[in-house]
mmCIF file of C-alpha atoms and ligand atoms in Angstrom:
data_model
loop_
_atom_site.group_PDB
_atom_site.id
_atom_site.type_symbol
_atom_site.label_atom_id
_atom_site.label_comp_id
_atom_site.label_asym_id
_atom_site.label_seq_id
_atom_site.Cartn_x
_atom_site.Cartn_y
_atom_site.Cartn_z
ATOM 1 C CA UNK A 1 -10.170 -43.090 -74.763
ATOM 2 C CA UNK A 2 -8.697 -39.444 -74.450
ATOM 3 C CA UNK A 3 -10.068 -36.905 -72.594
ATOM 4 C CA UNK A 4 -11.618 -33.831 -75.147
ATOM 5 C CA UNK A 5 -9.947 -30.778 -74.098
ATOM 6 C CA UNK A 6 -7.136 -29.957 -76.910
ATOM 7 C CA UNK A 7 -6.092 -27.128 -78.484
ATOM 8 C CA UNK A 8 -5.268 -27.664 -82.867
ATOM 9 C CA UNK A 9 -3.045 -25.517 -84.103
ATOM 10 C CA UNK A 10 -3.341 -24.979 -87.810
ATOM 11 C CA UNK A 11 -0.126 -24.821 -89.506
ATOM 12 C CA UNK A 12 -1.375 -23.559 -93.091
ATOM 13 C CA UNK A 13 -2.881 -20.807 -91.113
ATOM 14 C CA UNK A 14 0.275 -20.166 -89.162
ATOM 15 C CA UNK A 15 2.047 -19.783 -92.711
ATOM 16 C CA UNK A 16 -0.673 -17.863 -94.133
ATOM 17 C CA UNK A 17 -0.284 -14.956 -91.238
ATOM 18 C CA UNK A 18 3.588 -15.237 -92.007
ATOM 19 C CA UNK A 19 3.279 -14.264 -95.860
ATOM 20 C CA UNK A 20 0.750 -11.736 -94.899
ATOM 21 C CA UNK A 21 3.255 -9.954 -92.948
ATOM 22 C CA UNK A 22 5.800 -10.182 -95.951
ATOM 23 C CA UNK A 23 3.173 -9.103 -98.288
ATOM 24 C CA UNK A 24 2.487 -6.075 -96.285
ATOM 25 C CA UNK A 25 6.293 -5.154 -95.612
ATOM 26 C CA UNK A 26 7.657 -6.491 -99.175
ATOM 27 C CA UNK A 27 10.891 -4.575 -98.435
ATOM 28 C CA UNK A 28 11.215 -5.970 -95.330
ATOM 29 C CA UNK A 29 12.696 -8.952 -93.894
ATOM 30 C CA UNK A 30 10.676 -10.740 -91.313
ATOM 31 C CA UNK A 31 11.786 -12.338 -87.621
ATOM 32 C CA UNK A 32 8.910 -14.536 -85.979
ATOM 33 C CA UNK A 33 8.591 -14.053 -82.292
ATOM 34 C CA UNK A 34 7.806 -17.636 -81.049
ATOM 35 C CA UNK A 35 9.025 -16.659 -77.651
ATOM 36 C CA UNK A 36 6.939 -18.119 -74.518
ATOM 37 C CA UNK A 37 6.545 -21.018 -76.438
ATOM 38 C CA UNK A 38 4.924 -19.477 -79.416
ATOM 39 C CA UNK A 39 2.779 -17.397 -77.474
ATOM 40 C CA UNK A 40 1.074 -21.337 -75.947
ATOM 41 C CA UNK A 41 1.042 -22.874 -79.261
ATOM 42 C CA UNK A 42 4.318 -24.889 -79.139
ATOM 43 C CA UNK A 43 7.903 -23.357 -80.015
ATOM 44 C CA UNK A 44 9.422 -26.296 -81.815
ATOM 45 C CA UNK A 45 6.601 -27.160 -83.733
ATOM 46 C CA UNK A 46 5.855 -23.603 -84.565
ATOM 47 C CA UNK A 47 9.426 -22.779 -85.727
ATOM 48 C CA UNK A 48 9.786 -25.922 -87.420
ATOM 49 C CA UNK A 49 6.516 -24.996 -89.749
ATOM 50 C CA UNK A 50 8.200 -21.613 -90.376
ATOM 51 C CA UNK A 51 11.784 -22.251 -90.595
ATOM 52 C CA UNK A 52 11.940 -22.797 -94.382
ATOM 53 C CA UNK A 53 10.207 -19.473 -94.588
ATOM 54 C CA UNK A 54 12.353 -16.977 -92.204
ATOM 55 C CA UNK A 55 15.456 -15.752 -91.911
ATOM 56 C CA UNK A 56 15.565 -16.160 -88.427
ATOM 57 C CA UNK A 57 13.612 -16.435 -85.047
ATOM 58 C CA UNK A 58 13.235 -14.237 -82.057
ATOM 59 C CA UNK A 59 12.875 -15.330 -78.508
ATOM 60 C CA UNK A 60 13.332 -14.073 -75.301
ATOM 61 C CA UNK A 61 15.937 -15.514 -73.347
ATOM 62 C CA UNK A 62 18.498 -18.300 -74.295
ATOM 63 C CA UNK A 63 16.364 -21.144 -72.943
ATOM 64 C CA UNK A 64 14.230 -20.789 -75.038
ATOM 65 C CA UNK A 65 16.714 -20.389 -77.679
ATOM 66 C CA UNK A 66 18.344 -23.884 -76.841
ATOM 67 C CA UNK A 67 15.037 -25.724 -76.872
ATOM 68 C CA UNK A 68 14.757 -24.800 -80.608
ATOM 69 C CA UNK A 69 18.398 -25.936 -81.311
ATOM 70 C CA UNK A 70 18.406 -28.663 -79.197
ATOM 71 C CA UNK A 71 15.208 -29.895 -81.455
ATOM 72 C CA UNK A 72 17.008 -28.808 -84.852
ATOM 73 C CA UNK A 73 16.109 -25.840 -85.682
ATOM 74 C CA UNK A 74 19.238 -24.449 -87.763
ATOM 75 C CA UNK A 75 18.427 -20.757 -88.508
ATOM 76 C CA UNK A 76 19.883 -17.503 -86.209
ATOM 77 C CA UNK A 77 17.796 -16.789 -83.305
ATOM 78 C CA UNK A 78 17.270 -13.417 -81.972
ATOM 79 C CA UNK A 79 17.704 -13.111 -78.066
ATOM 80 C CA UNK A 80 15.081 -10.135 -77.838
ATOM 81 C CA UNK A 81 15.737 -9.316 -74.372
ATOM 82 C CA UNK A 82 19.718 -9.879 -74.776
ATOM 83 C CA UNK A 83 21.500 -11.896 -72.509
ATOM 84 C CA UNK A 84 20.725 -11.919 -68.632
ATOM 85 C CA UNK A 85 24.079 -13.351 -67.539
ATOM 86 C CA UNK A 86 27.731 -12.806 -69.042
ATOM 87 C CA UNK A 87 28.458 -16.267 -69.399
ATOM 88 C CA UNK A 88 25.434 -16.350 -71.867
ATOM 89 C CA UNK A 89 27.741 -14.471 -74.260
ATOM 90 C CA UNK A 90 29.716 -17.267 -75.627
ATOM 91 C CA UNK A 91 26.574 -19.431 -75.772
ATOM 92 C CA UNK A 92 25.303 -16.986 -78.274
ATOM 93 C CA UNK A 93 28.334 -16.912 -79.989
ATOM 94 C CA UNK A 94 28.983 -20.664 -80.407
ATOM 95 C CA UNK A 95 24.869 -21.106 -81.135
ATOM 96 C CA UNK A 96 24.694 -18.275 -83.868
ATOM 97 C CA UNK A 97 21.881 -16.207 -81.242
ATOM 98 C CA UNK A 98 21.965 -13.037 -81.855
ATOM 99 C CA UNK A 99 22.268 -11.026 -79.530
ATOM 100 C CA UNK A 100 20.065 -7.510 -78.626
ATOM 101 C CA UNK A 101 22.276 -5.191 -76.032
ATOM 102 C CA UNK A 102 19.774 -2.802 -74.471
ATOM 103 C CA UNK A 103 22.403 -1.457 -71.434
ATOM 104 C CA UNK A 104 25.977 -1.018 -70.830
ATOM 105 C CA UNK A 105 26.208 -4.132 -68.876
ATOM 106 C CA UNK A 106 25.507 -6.248 -71.764
ATOM 107 C CA UNK A 107 27.842 -4.056 -74.262
ATOM 108 C CA UNK A 108 30.325 -4.698 -71.740
ATOM 109 C CA UNK A 109 29.933 -8.869 -71.605
ATOM 110 C CA UNK A 110 29.663 -8.787 -74.856
ATOM 111 C CA UNK A 111 32.819 -6.510 -75.597
ATOM 112 C CA UNK A 112 35.353 -7.995 -72.832
ATOM 113 C CA UNK A 113 34.038 -11.819 -73.449
ATOM 114 C CA UNK A 114 36.543 -13.935 -74.786
ATOM 115 C CA UNK A 115 35.017 -15.991 -77.806
ATOM 116 C CA UNK A 116 36.523 -18.048 -80.066
ATOM 117 C CA UNK A 117 34.431 -16.856 -82.627
ATOM 118 C CA UNK A 118 32.026 -13.555 -83.281
ATOM 119 C CA UNK A 119 28.287 -12.765 -82.432
ATOM 120 C CA UNK A 120 25.696 -10.883 -84.530
ATOM 121 C CA UNK A 121 24.680 -8.032 -82.569
ATOM 122 C CA UNK A 122 21.366 -5.846 -82.520
ATOM 123 C CA UNK A 123 21.242 -2.178 -80.057
ATOM 124 C CA UNK A 124 18.186 -1.372 -78.595
ATOM 125 C CA UNK A 125 16.735 2.373 -78.903
ATOM 126 C CA UNK A 126 14.405 3.665 -76.444
ATOM 127 C CA UNK A 127 12.272 5.643 -78.308
ATOM 128 C CA UNK A 128 9.696 6.315 -75.754
ATOM 129 C CA UNK A 129 8.303 3.443 -74.492
ATOM 130 C CA UNK A 130 10.675 3.245 -70.951
ATOM 131 C CA UNK A 131 10.713 -0.294 -70.547
ATOM 132 C CA UNK A 132 14.473 -1.243 -72.240
ATOM 133 C CA UNK A 133 16.480 0.234 -74.709
ATOM 134 C CA UNK A 134 19.521 2.587 -74.246
ATOM 135 C CA UNK A 135 18.853 6.731 -74.352
ATOM 136 C CA UNK A 136 18.585 8.496 -77.769
ATOM 137 C CA UNK A 137 21.574 10.292 -76.875
ATOM 138 C CA UNK A 138 24.008 7.108 -76.054
ATOM 139 C CA UNK A 139 23.424 5.557 -79.715
ATOM 140 C CA UNK A 140 26.322 6.862 -81.578
ATOM 141 C CA UNK A 141 28.393 5.607 -78.887
ATOM 142 C CA UNK A 142 27.095 2.613 -77.930
ATOM 143 C CA UNK A 143 27.265 1.681 -81.982
ATOM 144 C CA UNK A 144 30.705 2.657 -82.655
ATOM 145 C CA UNK A 145 31.620 0.205 -79.649
ATOM 146 C CA UNK A 146 29.993 -2.423 -81.018
ATOM 147 C CA UNK A 147 31.516 -1.603 -84.556
ATOM 148 C CA UNK A 148 34.752 -1.692 -83.025
ATOM 149 C CA UNK A 149 35.026 -4.561 -81.374
ATOM 150 C CA UNK A 150 36.452 -7.841 -82.150
ATOM 151 C CA UNK A 151 33.454 -9.847 -80.963
ATOM 152 C CA UNK A 152 31.013 -8.658 -83.045
ATOM 153 C CA UNK A 153 30.627 -9.616 -86.994
ATOM 154 C CA UNK A 154 28.899 -7.786 -89.422
ATOM 155 C CA UNK A 155 25.848 -5.141 -89.393
ATOM 156 C CA UNK A 156 24.921 -4.012 -86.162
ATOM 157 C CA UNK A 157 20.853 -3.750 -86.198
ATOM 158 C CA UNK A 158 19.744 -0.453 -84.594
ATOM 159 C CA UNK A 159 15.946 -1.199 -83.258
ATOM 160 C CA UNK A 160 13.160 0.446 -81.352
ATOM 161 C CA UNK A 161 9.746 -0.961 -79.764
ATOM 162 C CA UNK A 162 6.263 0.820 -79.751
ATOM 163 C CA UNK A 163 4.557 1.197 -76.895
ATOM 164 C CA UNK A 164 0.916 1.998 -78.449
ATOM 165 C CA UNK A 165 0.959 1.147 -82.015
ATOM 166 C CA UNK A 166 -2.323 -1.183 -81.597
ATOM 167 C CA UNK A 167 -3.874 2.766 -81.016
ATOM 168 C CA UNK A 168 -4.404 3.664 -84.898
ATOM 169 C CA UNK A 169 -5.369 6.941 -83.872
ATOM 170 C CA UNK A 170 -2.686 7.487 -81.990
ATOM 171 C CA UNK A 171 0.269 9.736 -82.247
ATOM 172 C CA UNK A 172 2.617 8.336 -80.156
ATOM 173 C CA UNK A 173 3.890 6.174 -82.521
ATOM 174 C CA UNK A 174 4.736 8.505 -84.987
ATOM 175 C CA UNK A 175 6.543 10.146 -82.439
ATOM 176 C CA UNK A 176 8.827 7.180 -81.205
ATOM 177 C CA UNK A 177 9.600 7.058 -85.432
ATOM 178 C CA UNK A 178 10.540 10.545 -85.297
ATOM 179 C CA UNK A 179 12.376 9.922 -82.358
ATOM 180 C CA UNK A 180 14.305 6.890 -83.262
ATOM 181 C CA UNK A 181 14.948 8.401 -86.955
ATOM 182 C CA UNK A 182 16.741 11.418 -85.854
ATOM 183 C CA UNK A 183 18.668 9.317 -82.792
ATOM 184 C CA UNK A 184 20.139 6.920 -86.113
ATOM 185 C CA UNK A 185 20.305 10.233 -88.131
ATOM 186 C CA UNK A 186 23.325 9.610 -90.542
ATOM 187 C CA UNK A 187 24.581 5.931 -89.160
ATOM 188 C CA UNK A 188 24.470 3.406 -92.310
ATOM 189 C CA UNK A 189 22.607 0.881 -90.207
ATOM 190 C CA UNK A 190 20.236 -1.570 -90.757
ATOM 191 C CA UNK A 191 16.791 -0.625 -88.568
ATOM 192 C CA UNK A 192 13.887 -2.625 -86.921
ATOM 193 C CA UNK A 193 11.175 -1.044 -85.786
ATOM 194 C CA UNK A 194 7.523 -3.201 -86.487
ATOM 195 C CA UNK A 195 5.907 -5.209 -83.890
ATOM 196 C CA UNK A 196 2.389 -6.734 -85.604
ATOM 197 C CA UNK A 197 0.760 -4.069 -84.984
ATOM 198 C CA UNK A 198 2.755 -1.464 -86.795
ATOM 199 C CA UNK A 199 3.011 -4.461 -89.606
ATOM 200 C CA UNK A 200 -0.389 -4.264 -89.873
ATOM 201 C CA UNK A 201 -1.023 -0.536 -89.440
ATOM 202 C CA UNK A 202 1.992 1.808 -89.463
ATOM 203 C CA UNK A 203 3.221 1.878 -93.117
ATOM 204 C CA UNK A 204 5.981 3.951 -92.042
ATOM 205 C CA UNK A 205 7.149 1.753 -89.524
ATOM 206 C CA UNK A 206 8.292 -1.056 -91.884
ATOM 207 C CA UNK A 207 12.032 -1.534 -92.029
ATOM 208 C CA UNK A 208 14.869 -3.891 -92.974
ATOM 209 C CA UNK A 209 13.876 -6.077 -90.485
ATOM 210 C CA UNK A 210 10.123 -6.336 -88.566
ATOM 211 C CA UNK A 211 9.664 -8.142 -85.457
ATOM 212 C CA UNK A 212 5.751 -9.866 -86.002
ATOM 213 C CA UNK A 213 4.624 -12.007 -83.366
ATOM 214 C CA UNK A 214 0.669 -11.919 -82.043
ATOM 215 C CA UNK A 215 -0.057 -11.558 -85.717
ATOM 216 C CA UNK A 216 0.979 -14.642 -86.800
ATOM 217 C CA UNK A 217 -1.144 -16.850 -84.414
ATOM 218 C CA UNK A 218 -3.729 -15.472 -86.439
ATOM 219 C CA UNK A 219 -5.728 -12.459 -84.001
ATOM 220 C CA UNK A 220 -5.990 -8.962 -85.357
ATOM 221 C CA UNK A 221 -3.799 -6.709 -82.460
ATOM 222 C CA UNK A 222 -6.520 -3.922 -82.953
ATOM 223 C CA UNK A 223 -9.822 -3.631 -81.172
ATOM 224 C CA UNK A 224 -12.054 -3.040 -83.900
ATOM 225 C CA UNK A 225 -12.274 -4.379 -87.736
ATOM 226 C CA UNK A 226 -9.329 -3.543 -89.533
ATOM 227 C CA UNK A 227 -8.914 -3.987 -93.272
ATOM 228 C CA UNK A 228 -5.804 -5.778 -92.660
ATOM 229 C CA UNK A 229 -6.300 -7.078 -89.248
ATOM 230 C CA UNK A 230 -9.428 -8.986 -90.697
ATOM 231 C CA UNK A 231 -7.247 -10.961 -93.011
ATOM 232 C CA UNK A 232 -5.669 -13.024 -90.361
ATOM 233 C CA UNK A 233 -6.596 -16.607 -89.784
ATOM 234 C CA UNK A 234 -6.829 -17.901 -86.299
ATOM 235 C CA UNK A 235 -4.075 -20.599 -85.721
ATOM 236 C CA UNK A 236 -5.560 -21.728 -82.380
ATOM 237 C CA UNK A 237 -8.853 -23.783 -82.169
ATOM 238 C CA UNK A 238 -9.321 -24.763 -78.175
ATOM 239 C CA UNK A 239 -12.336 -27.588 -78.603
ATOM 240 C CA UNK A 240 -13.367 -29.673 -76.079
ATOM 241 C CA UNK A 241 -17.066 -31.612 -75.781
ATOM 242 C CA UNK A 242 -19.886 -31.913 -73.646
ATOM 243 C CA UNK A 243 -19.676 -34.615 -70.881
ATOM 244 C CA UNK A 244 -22.670 -34.106 -68.650
ATOM 245 C CA UNK A 245 -26.141 -33.041 -69.554
ATOM 246 C CA UNK A 246 -29.562 -32.091 -67.059
ATOM 247 C CA UNK A 247 -32.273 -30.252 -66.624
ATOM 248 C CA UNK A 248 -32.941 -27.557 -63.727
ATOM 249 C CA UNK A 249 -35.763 -26.039 -62.327
ATOM 250 C CA UNK A 250 -36.547 -22.548 -62.585
ATOM 251 C CA UNK A 251 -34.658 -21.346 -59.265
ATOM 252 C CA UNK A 252 -31.773 -23.466 -59.104
ATOM 253 C CA UNK A 253 -28.396 -22.343 -59.031
ATOM 254 C CA UNK A 254 -25.515 -24.018 -61.091
ATOM 255 C CA UNK A 255 -21.291 -24.173 -59.814
ATOM 256 C CA UNK A 256 -19.398 -22.856 -57.504
ATOM 257 C CA UNK A 257 -20.488 -20.113 -55.148
ATOM 258 C CA UNK A 258 -23.997 -20.881 -57.001
ATOM 259 C CA UNK A 259 -23.478 -17.632 -58.819
ATOM 260 C CA UNK A 260 -25.826 -18.499 -61.552
ATOM 261 C CA UNK A 261 -29.258 -18.915 -61.102
ATOM 262 C CA UNK A 262 -32.059 -20.473 -63.273
ATOM 263 C CA UNK A 263 -34.859 -18.013 -64.312
ATOM 264 C CA UNK A 264 -36.703 -20.597 -66.502
ATOM 265 C CA UNK A 265 -36.527 -24.266 -66.568
ATOM 266 C CA UNK A 266 -33.218 -24.924 -68.002
ATOM 267 C CA UNK A 267 -31.233 -27.900 -69.687
ATOM 268 C CA UNK A 268 -27.510 -27.112 -68.465
ATOM 269 C CA UNK A 269 -24.628 -28.638 -70.506
ATOM 270 C CA UNK A 270 -21.202 -29.449 -69.022
ATOM 271 C CA UNK A 271 -17.925 -29.444 -70.740
ATOM 272 C CA UNK A 272 -14.764 -30.762 -70.312
ATOM 273 C CA UNK A 273 -12.923 -27.699 -69.913
ATOM 274 C CA UNK A 274 -11.902 -25.010 -67.107
ATOM 275 C CA UNK A 275 -8.939 -22.786 -65.501
ATOM 276 C CA UNK A 276 -6.899 -25.872 -65.593
ATOM 277 C CA UNK A 277 -6.716 -26.399 -69.465
ATOM 278 C CA UNK A 278 -6.412 -22.583 -70.053
ATOM 279 C CA UNK A 279 -9.910 -21.448 -69.960
ATOM 280 C CA UNK A 280 -10.032 -17.979 -68.327
ATOM 281 C CA UNK A 281 -11.640 -18.326 -65.002
ATOM 282 C CA UNK A 282 -12.659 -14.862 -64.852
ATOM 283 C CA UNK A 283 -15.117 -15.291 -67.985
ATOM 284 C CA UNK A 284 -18.451 -14.297 -66.709
ATOM 285 C CA UNK A 285 -21.778 -15.882 -67.193
ATOM 286 C CA UNK A 286 -23.255 -15.277 -70.574
ATOM 287 C CA UNK A 287 -19.672 -15.705 -72.175
ATOM 288 C CA UNK A 288 -20.022 -17.298 -75.754
ATOM 289 C CA UNK A 289 -18.933 -20.999 -76.801
ATOM 290 C CA UNK A 290 -19.987 -22.338 -79.528
ATOM 291 C CA UNK A 291 -21.612 -25.714 -79.544
ATOM 292 C CA UNK A 292 -23.274 -27.019 -83.323
ATOM 293 C CA UNK A 293 -21.810 -23.862 -84.544
ATOM 294 C CA UNK A 294 -24.461 -21.584 -81.917
ATOM 295 C CA UNK A 295 -23.558 -19.211 -79.710
ATOM 296 C CA UNK A 296 -24.215 -20.820 -76.017
ATOM 297 C CA UNK A 297 -23.540 -18.687 -72.793
ATOM 298 C CA UNK A 298 -21.506 -19.923 -70.020
ATOM 299 C CA UNK A 299 -23.425 -20.557 -66.463
ATOM 300 C CA UNK A 300 -21.917 -20.246 -63.601
ATOM 301 C CA UNK A 301 -18.092 -20.036 -62.791
ATOM 302 C CA UNK A 302 -15.795 -21.651 -64.577
ATOM 303 C CA UNK A 303 -13.910 -24.339 -62.493
ATOM 304 C CA UNK A 304 -10.418 -26.187 -62.922
ATOM 305 C CA UNK A 305 -11.522 -29.173 -65.049
ATOM 306 C CA UNK A 306 -14.975 -28.047 -66.461
ATOM 307 C CA UNK A 307 -17.707 -25.290 -67.301
ATOM 308 C CA UNK A 308 -21.324 -25.146 -67.410
ATOM 309 C CA UNK A 309 -23.492 -23.358 -70.888
ATOM 310 C CA UNK A 310 -26.907 -22.967 -70.729
ATOM 311 C CA UNK A 311 -28.219 -24.870 -73.490
ATOM 312 C CA UNK A 312 -31.851 -24.486 -73.186
ATOM 313 C CA UNK A 313 -32.455 -22.698 -76.429
ATOM 314 C CA UNK A 314 -30.801 -25.453 -77.941
ATOM 315 C CA UNK A 315 -32.506 -28.426 -79.826
ATOM 316 C CA UNK A 316 -30.658 -31.241 -79.495
ATOM 317 C CA UNK A 317 -27.508 -31.424 -77.399
ATOM 318 C CA UNK A 318 -26.034 -34.814 -76.358
ATOM 319 C CA UNK A 319 -22.941 -35.732 -74.053
ATOM 320 C CA UNK A 320 -20.127 -36.024 -77.048
ATOM 321 C CA UNK A 321 -21.321 -32.747 -78.752
ATOM 322 C CA UNK A 322 -18.276 -30.467 -79.798
ATOM 323 C CA UNK A 323 -17.474 -27.579 -77.871
ATOM 324 C CA UNK A 324 -15.495 -24.860 -79.355
ATOM 325 C CA UNK A 325 -14.299 -22.558 -76.704
ATOM 326 C CA UNK A 326 -12.295 -19.919 -79.561
ATOM 327 C CA UNK A 327 -11.048 -20.432 -82.833
ATOM 328 C CA UNK A 328 -11.735 -19.009 -86.364
ATOM 329 C CA UNK A 329 -15.659 -18.574 -85.500
ATOM 330 C CA UNK A 330 -15.106 -16.832 -82.113
ATOM 331 C CA UNK A 331 -12.252 -14.825 -81.846
ATOM 332 C CA UNK A 332 -10.209 -15.194 -78.707
ATOM 333 C CA UNK A 333 -9.870 -11.890 -78.180
ATOM 334 C CA UNK A 334 -13.658 -11.559 -77.649
ATOM 335 C CA UNK A 335 -13.491 -14.005 -74.487
ATOM 336 C CA UNK A 336 -10.449 -12.425 -73.551
ATOM 337 C CA UNK A 337 -12.328 -9.023 -73.646
ATOM 338 C CA UNK A 338 -15.151 -10.782 -71.543
ATOM 339 C CA UNK A 339 -12.492 -12.104 -68.930
ATOM 340 C CA UNK A 340 -10.764 -8.572 -68.512
ATOM 341 C CA UNK A 341 -7.600 -9.348 -70.131
ATOM 342 C CA UNK A 342 -6.127 -9.804 -74.085
ATOM 343 C CA UNK A 343 -6.143 -12.399 -76.678
ATOM 344 C CA UNK A 344 -2.483 -12.250 -76.161
ATOM 345 C CA UNK A 345 -2.532 -13.909 -72.625
ATOM 346 C CA UNK A 346 -5.078 -16.287 -73.070
ATOM 347 C CA UNK A 347 -3.308 -18.217 -76.019
ATOM 348 C CA UNK A 348 0.429 -17.577 -74.396
ATOM 349 C CA UNK A 349 -0.883 -18.912 -70.896
ATOM 350 C CA UNK A 350 -2.230 -22.291 -72.430
ATOM 351 C CA UNK A 351 -1.073 -24.956 -70.282
ATOM 352 C CA UNK A 352 0.907 -27.831 -71.004
ATOM 353 C CA UNK A 353 -1.648 -29.967 -69.527
ATOM 354 C CA UNK A 354 -3.741 -29.452 -72.942
ATOM 355 C CA UNK A 355 -2.704 -31.199 -76.004
ATOM 356 C CA UNK A 356 -1.509 -29.377 -78.747
ATOM 357 C CA UNK A 357 -2.720 -31.407 -81.904
ATOM 358 C CA UNK A 358 -1.292 -30.258 -85.142
ATOM 359 C CA UNK A 359 -2.783 -29.945 -88.209
ATOM 360 C CA UNK A 360 -1.413 -29.174 -91.970
ATOM 361 C CA UNK A 361 -2.408 -29.192 -95.289
HETATM 362 C C1 PLP B 401 7.399 -10.177 -77.996
HETATM 363 C C2 PLP B 401 7.988 -9.135 -79.343
HETATM 364 C C3 PLP B 401 7.754 -8.899 -80.506
HETATM 365 C C4 PLP B 401 6.470 -8.851 -81.152
HETATM 366 O O1 PLP B 401 5.458 -8.351 -80.531
HETATM 367 P P1 PLP B 401 3.991 -8.380 -81.392
HETATM 368 O O2 PLP B 401 3.102 -7.518 -80.618
HETATM 369 O O3 PLP B 401 3.374 -10.095 -80.668
HETATM 370 O O4 PLP B 401 3.996 -8.629 -82.535
HETATM 371 C C5 PLP B 401 8.462 -7.466 -81.220
HETATM 372 N N1 PLP B 401 9.339 -7.251 -80.768
HETATM 373 C C6 PLP B 401 10.126 -7.146 -79.154
HETATM 374 C C7 PLP B 401 11.423 -6.930 -78.753
HETATM 375 C C8 PLP B 401 9.305 -8.509 -79.047
HETATM 376 O O5 PLP B 401 9.990 -8.787 -77.437
#
């Protein structure tokens, strides 16, 4: 008794991908990014599965960090964008959240706070992405202010973030590394640069702390086949089942807007998955789904709760047959490309309506 749409989450694959991040950068520690509900996979379950392996977790905001604490996660949690309001500093100190400092307002909130115990801080340097972080010229001043503050404990990690590390023939990453290294020259502090694409493809970006996100969920951040990207194991399988089958004649249309019209007598399978379940509405006719291990094309628009598939070329299809929308045998990146987006968005936007089913072995 259940609608068959599910996102199956393979926790063994998740751990494999984290270990790959460690193997590729054996001299670095790796803080897994579990922000945005672990890119749609379920932050609490993902963090529980990784906790024995990791030094800390990375999230986007204190609400996400508190969710993990309330679920019993005990490792430190890095707030990748720092705090949004000054009252968060005391919470960060009390809960062992590491605070990224991105600007003067965050610095002052940290230094001026009245804390029962000090907090760990990272300092974010803008090496060319121009989204967050302090200017390279300000590094020394910010760094000294943090080191001198009684509110800050231990090392201050110096960090930066890449704009183009998924483009392996783009030298913008090399220029960002150069800019960052010259900004931090002479400072004896741990460094952090690499996201997933840089862990997989830019060895010179590996530093004391790496920050893998997307790769943990098993899909390559690169557009093309890559020796390390291809070693990843997809964690999420989006699956559902056939709930209707009909034969239609030549010239009949299928779905909203009658956008798909049969050019031959056709068999149409209706599948219980739609944009309300995280399948992209912009996936056009022709986008593949897997039925009985074979790729069958979408026929007609994606509805909220259903899609329609042309299964004329499949011999036997019956109601109840499993349908895979993406997973190990059908890369989410391929579906994303069809829909005009990236795999990051499709997995991250998986709605709560779609049950996550956790598999571990
Ligand atoms: C999300 C995030 C990451 C992880 O990026 P991926 O491309 O998913 O590996 C790393 N660093 C920061 C600052 C982030 O916000």
